[in-house]
Short mmCIF file of C-alpha atoms and ligand atoms in Angstrom, two decimals:
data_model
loop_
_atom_site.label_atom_id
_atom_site.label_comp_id
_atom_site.label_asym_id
_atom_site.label_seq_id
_atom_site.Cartn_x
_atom_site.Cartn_y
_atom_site.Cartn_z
CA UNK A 1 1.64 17.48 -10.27
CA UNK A 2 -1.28 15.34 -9.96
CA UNK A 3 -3.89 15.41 -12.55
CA UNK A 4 -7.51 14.90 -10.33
CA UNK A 5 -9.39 14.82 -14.20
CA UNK A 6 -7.84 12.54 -16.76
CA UNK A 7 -10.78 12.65 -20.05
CA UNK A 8 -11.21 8.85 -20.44
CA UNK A 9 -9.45 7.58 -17.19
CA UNK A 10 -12.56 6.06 -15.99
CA UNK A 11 -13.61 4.38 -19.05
CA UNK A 12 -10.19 2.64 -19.35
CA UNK A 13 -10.25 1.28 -15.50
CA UNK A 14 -13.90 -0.04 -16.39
CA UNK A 15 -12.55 -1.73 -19.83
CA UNK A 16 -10.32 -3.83 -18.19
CA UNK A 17 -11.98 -5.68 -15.44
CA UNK A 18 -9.10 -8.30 -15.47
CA UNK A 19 -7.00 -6.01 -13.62
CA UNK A 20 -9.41 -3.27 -11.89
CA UNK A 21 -11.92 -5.06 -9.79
CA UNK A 22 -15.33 -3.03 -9.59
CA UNK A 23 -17.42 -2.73 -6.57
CA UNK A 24 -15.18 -4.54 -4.85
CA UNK A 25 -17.42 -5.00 -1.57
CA UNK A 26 -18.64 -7.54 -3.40
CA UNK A 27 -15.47 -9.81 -3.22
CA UNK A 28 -15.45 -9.06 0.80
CA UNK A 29 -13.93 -12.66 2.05
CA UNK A 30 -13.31 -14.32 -1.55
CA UNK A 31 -10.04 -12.12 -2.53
CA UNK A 32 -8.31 -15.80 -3.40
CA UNK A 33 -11.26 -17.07 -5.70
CA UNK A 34 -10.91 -14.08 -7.70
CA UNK A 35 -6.81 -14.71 -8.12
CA UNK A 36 -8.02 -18.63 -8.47
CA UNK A 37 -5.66 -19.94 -5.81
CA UNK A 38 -5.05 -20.06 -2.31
CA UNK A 39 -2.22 -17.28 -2.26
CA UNK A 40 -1.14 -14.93 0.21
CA UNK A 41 -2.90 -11.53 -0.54
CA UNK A 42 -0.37 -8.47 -0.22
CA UNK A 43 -2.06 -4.79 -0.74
CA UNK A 44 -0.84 -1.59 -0.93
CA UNK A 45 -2.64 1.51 0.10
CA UNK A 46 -1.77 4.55 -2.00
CA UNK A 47 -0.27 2.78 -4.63
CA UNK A 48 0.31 6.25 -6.95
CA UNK A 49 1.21 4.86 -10.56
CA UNK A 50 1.54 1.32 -9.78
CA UNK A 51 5.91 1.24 -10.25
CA UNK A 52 5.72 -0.28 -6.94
CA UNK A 53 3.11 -3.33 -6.80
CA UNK A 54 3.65 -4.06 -10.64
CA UNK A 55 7.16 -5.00 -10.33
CA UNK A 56 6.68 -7.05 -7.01
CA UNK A 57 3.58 -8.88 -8.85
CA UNK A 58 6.63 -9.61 -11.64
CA UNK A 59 9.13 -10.58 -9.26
CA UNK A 60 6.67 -12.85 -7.00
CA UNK A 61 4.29 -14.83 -8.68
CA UNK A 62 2.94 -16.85 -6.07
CA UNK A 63 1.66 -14.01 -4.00
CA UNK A 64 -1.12 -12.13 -4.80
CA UNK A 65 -1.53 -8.63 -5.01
CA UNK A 66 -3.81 -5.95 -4.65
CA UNK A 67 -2.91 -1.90 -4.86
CA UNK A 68 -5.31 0.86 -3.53
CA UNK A 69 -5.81 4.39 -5.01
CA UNK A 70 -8.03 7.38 -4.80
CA UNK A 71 -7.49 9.28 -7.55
CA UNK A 72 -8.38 7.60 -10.98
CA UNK A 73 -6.74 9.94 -12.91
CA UNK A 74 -3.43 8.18 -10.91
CA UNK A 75 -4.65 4.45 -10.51
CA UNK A 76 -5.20 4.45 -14.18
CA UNK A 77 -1.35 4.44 -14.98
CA UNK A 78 -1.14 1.91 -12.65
CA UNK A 79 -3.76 0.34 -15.25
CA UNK A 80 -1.36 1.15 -17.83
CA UNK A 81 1.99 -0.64 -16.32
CA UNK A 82 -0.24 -4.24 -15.22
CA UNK A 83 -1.74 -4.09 -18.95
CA UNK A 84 1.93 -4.16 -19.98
CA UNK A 85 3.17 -6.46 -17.71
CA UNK A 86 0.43 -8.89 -18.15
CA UNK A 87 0.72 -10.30 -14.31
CA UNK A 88 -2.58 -12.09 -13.39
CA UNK A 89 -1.33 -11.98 -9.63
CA UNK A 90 -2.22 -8.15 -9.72
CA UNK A 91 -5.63 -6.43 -8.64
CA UNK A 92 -6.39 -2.49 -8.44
CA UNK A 93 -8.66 -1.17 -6.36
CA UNK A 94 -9.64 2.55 -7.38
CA UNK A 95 -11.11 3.76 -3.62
CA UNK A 96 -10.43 5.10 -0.85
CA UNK A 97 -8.71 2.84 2.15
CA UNK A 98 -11.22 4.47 4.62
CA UNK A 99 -13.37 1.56 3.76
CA UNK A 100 -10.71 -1.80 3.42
CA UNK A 101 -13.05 -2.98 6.30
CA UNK A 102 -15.58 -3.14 3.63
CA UNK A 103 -13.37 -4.81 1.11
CA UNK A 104 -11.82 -7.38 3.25
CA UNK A 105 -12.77 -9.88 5.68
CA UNK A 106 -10.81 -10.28 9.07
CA UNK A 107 -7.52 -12.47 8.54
CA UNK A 108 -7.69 -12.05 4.57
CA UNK A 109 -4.70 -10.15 3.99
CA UNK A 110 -0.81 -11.20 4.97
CA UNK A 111 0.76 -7.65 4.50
CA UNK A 112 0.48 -4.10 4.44
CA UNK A 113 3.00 -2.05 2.27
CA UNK A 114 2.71 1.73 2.81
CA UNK A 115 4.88 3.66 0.54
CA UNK A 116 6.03 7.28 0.18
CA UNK A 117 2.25 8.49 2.00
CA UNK A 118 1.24 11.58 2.15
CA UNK A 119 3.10 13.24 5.04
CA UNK A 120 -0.30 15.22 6.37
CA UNK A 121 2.07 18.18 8.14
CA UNK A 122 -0.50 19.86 9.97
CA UNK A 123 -1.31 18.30 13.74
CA UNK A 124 -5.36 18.99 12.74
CA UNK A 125 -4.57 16.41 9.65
CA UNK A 126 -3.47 13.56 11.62
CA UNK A 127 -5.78 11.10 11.45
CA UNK A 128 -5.25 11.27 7.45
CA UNK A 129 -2.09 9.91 7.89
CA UNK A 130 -1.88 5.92 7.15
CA UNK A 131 -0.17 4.83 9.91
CA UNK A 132 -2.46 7.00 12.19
CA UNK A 133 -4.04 4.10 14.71
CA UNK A 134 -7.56 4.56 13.39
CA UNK A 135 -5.43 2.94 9.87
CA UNK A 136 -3.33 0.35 12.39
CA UNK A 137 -6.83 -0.66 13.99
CA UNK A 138 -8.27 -1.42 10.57
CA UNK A 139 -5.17 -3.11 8.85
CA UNK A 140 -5.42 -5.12 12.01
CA UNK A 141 -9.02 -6.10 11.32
CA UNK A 142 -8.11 -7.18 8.26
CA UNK A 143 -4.41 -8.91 8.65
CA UNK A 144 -3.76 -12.78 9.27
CA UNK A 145 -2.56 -12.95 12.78
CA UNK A 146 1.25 -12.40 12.34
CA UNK A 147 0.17 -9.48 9.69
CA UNK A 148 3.44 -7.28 8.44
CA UNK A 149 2.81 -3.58 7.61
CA UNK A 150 6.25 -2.55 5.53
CA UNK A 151 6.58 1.06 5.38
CA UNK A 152 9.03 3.63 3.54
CA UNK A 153 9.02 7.44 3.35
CA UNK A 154 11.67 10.06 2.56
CA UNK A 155 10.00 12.35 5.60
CA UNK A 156 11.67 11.99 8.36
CA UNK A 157 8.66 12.97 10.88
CA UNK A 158 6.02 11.40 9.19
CA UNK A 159 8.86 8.21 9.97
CA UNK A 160 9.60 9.64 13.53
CA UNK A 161 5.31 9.62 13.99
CA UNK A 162 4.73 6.27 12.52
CA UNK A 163 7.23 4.56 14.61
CA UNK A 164 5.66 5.67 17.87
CA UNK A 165 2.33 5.14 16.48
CA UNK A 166 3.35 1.34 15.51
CA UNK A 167 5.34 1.01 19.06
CA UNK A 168 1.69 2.28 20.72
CA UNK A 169 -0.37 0.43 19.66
CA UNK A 170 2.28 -2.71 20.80
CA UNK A 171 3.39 -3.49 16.91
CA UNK A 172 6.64 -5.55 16.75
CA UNK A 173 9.24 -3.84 14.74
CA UNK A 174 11.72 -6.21 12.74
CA UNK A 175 13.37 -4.35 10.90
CA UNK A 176 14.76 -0.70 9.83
CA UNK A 177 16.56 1.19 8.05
CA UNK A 178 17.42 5.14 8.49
CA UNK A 179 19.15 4.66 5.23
CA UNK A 180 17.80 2.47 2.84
CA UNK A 181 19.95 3.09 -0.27
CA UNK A 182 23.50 2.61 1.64
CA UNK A 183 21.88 -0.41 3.79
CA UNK A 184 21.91 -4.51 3.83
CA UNK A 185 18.34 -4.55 2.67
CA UNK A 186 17.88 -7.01 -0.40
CA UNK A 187 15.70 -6.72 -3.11
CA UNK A 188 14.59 -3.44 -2.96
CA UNK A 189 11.85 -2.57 -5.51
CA UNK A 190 11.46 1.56 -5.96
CA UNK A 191 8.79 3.66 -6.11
CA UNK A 192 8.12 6.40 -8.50
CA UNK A 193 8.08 8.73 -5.22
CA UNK A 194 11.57 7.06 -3.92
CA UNK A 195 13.38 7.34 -7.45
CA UNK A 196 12.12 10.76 -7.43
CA UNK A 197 13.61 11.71 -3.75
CA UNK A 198 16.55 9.66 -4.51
CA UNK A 199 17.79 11.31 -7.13
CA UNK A 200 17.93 14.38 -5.40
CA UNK A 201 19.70 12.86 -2.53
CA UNK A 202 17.43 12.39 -0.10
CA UNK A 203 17.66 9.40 2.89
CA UNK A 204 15.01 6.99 2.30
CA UNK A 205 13.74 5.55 5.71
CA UNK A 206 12.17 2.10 5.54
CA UNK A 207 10.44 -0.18 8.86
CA UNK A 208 8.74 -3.55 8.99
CA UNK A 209 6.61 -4.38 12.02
CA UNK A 210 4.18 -7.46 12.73
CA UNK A 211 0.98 -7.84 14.56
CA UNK A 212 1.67 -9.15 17.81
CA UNK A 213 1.14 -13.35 17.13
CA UNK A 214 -2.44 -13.57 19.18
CA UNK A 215 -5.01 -15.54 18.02
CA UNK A 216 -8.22 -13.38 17.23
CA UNK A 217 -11.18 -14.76 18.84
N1 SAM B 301 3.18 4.91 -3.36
C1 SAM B 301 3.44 5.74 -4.52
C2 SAM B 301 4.90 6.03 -4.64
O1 SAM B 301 5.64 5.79 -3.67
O2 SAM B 301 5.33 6.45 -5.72
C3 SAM B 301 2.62 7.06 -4.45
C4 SAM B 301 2.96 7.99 -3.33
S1 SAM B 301 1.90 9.43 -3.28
C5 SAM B 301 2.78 10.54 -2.27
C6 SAM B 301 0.61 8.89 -2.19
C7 SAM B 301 -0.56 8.25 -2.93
O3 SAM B 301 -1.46 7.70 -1.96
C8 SAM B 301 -1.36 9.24 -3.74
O4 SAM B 301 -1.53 8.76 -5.05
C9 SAM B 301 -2.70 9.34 -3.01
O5 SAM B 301 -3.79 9.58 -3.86
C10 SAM B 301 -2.78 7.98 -2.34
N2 SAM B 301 -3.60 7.95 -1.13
C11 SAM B 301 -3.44 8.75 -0.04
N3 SAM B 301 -4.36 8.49 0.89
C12 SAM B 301 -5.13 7.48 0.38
C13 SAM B 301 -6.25 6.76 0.87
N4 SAM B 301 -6.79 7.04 2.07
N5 SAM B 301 -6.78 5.79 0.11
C14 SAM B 301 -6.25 5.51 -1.12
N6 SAM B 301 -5.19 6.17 -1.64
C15 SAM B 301 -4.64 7.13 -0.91
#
């Protein structure tokens, strides 16, 4: 159950500006100066408690990256794991990805990862959905070229949707997996959402697809 009002939550984020980057607009084309090298940025959008991006900032060093959240009362145990884990290759970003157009410059960020989003049911909730194309059109605007959007859900329409909605709007897929767990796939970092759905048995589903390789004007 999510908490939307954690006393003090906001406080913490602001106390450690090493890790939670405020008014982040400001940054808007100079994501690498602020990790002091030349990088590839990685972000997630809906990054939850931070299981996810933490342990891939651990495991990869020489990429940079940067998880998204809404709520602060979840982002800030995100806080909590990347004060731990002391990785300087790690950035949070409490705000809504409505506005990553605002955040990043066109061509500033190498990959996507979408984890465990919220399924949005309801038809009249579509365009909530992440990998709704209003969401591909801005990851676009903000991807390298040959931009990768990884994705993984335990919902098997909100996998069904996405996969038309990436084959629509003429993404290239490279890879899936109907079940993750029991597959090839190496190196497989979880989620608090996929340990969660694991445990009780459910199929994780898991896609990668690339921007087609055009150069932008
Ligand atoms: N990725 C985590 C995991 O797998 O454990 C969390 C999954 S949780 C179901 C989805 C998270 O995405 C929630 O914390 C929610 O607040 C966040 N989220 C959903 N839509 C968002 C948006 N438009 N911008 C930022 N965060 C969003």
């Amino acid at each position: 159950m999510r908490l939307r009002n954690k006393p003090g939550a906001k406080e913490k984020l602001l106390d450690y500006p090493q890790y939670v980057i405020h008014e982040p607009e400001n940054k808007r084309g100079n994501w690498q100066q602020v990790f002091n090298n030349t990088n590839e940025i990685h972000i997630e959008v809906g990054t939850g408690k931070g299981r996810f991006i933490t342990e891939m900032a651990k495991a990869h060093p020489n990429i940079n990256y940067i998880g998204i959240e809404a709520y602060t009362s979840v982002i800030v145990s995100a806080l909590d794991r990347a004060i731990e884990a002391e990785v300087p290759n790690l950035k949070l970003l409490n705000m809504n990805a409505q506005k990553l157009e605002e955040i990043f410059a066109n061509g500033e960020v190498a990959r996507v990862y979408l984890n465990f989003s919220d399924p949005w049911p309801k038809n009249k909730h579509e365009k909530r959905r992440l990998t709704h194309r209003n969401f591909l059109q801005m990851y676009e605007n903000i991807m390298k070229t040959d931009g990768e959007i990884h994705f993984k859900t335990d919902n098997q329409h909100l996998f069904e949707y996405s996969l038309v909605s990436f084959s629509e709007y003429g993404l290239k897929l490279k890879y899936v997996s109907l079940d993750l767990h029991h597959s090839d796939f190496e190196g497989n970092i979880m989620t608090e959402y996929e340990e969660r759905f694991s445990s009780i048995g459910k199929r994780i589903f898991r896609c990668e697809v690339q921007l087609p390789l055009v150069e932008k004007a």
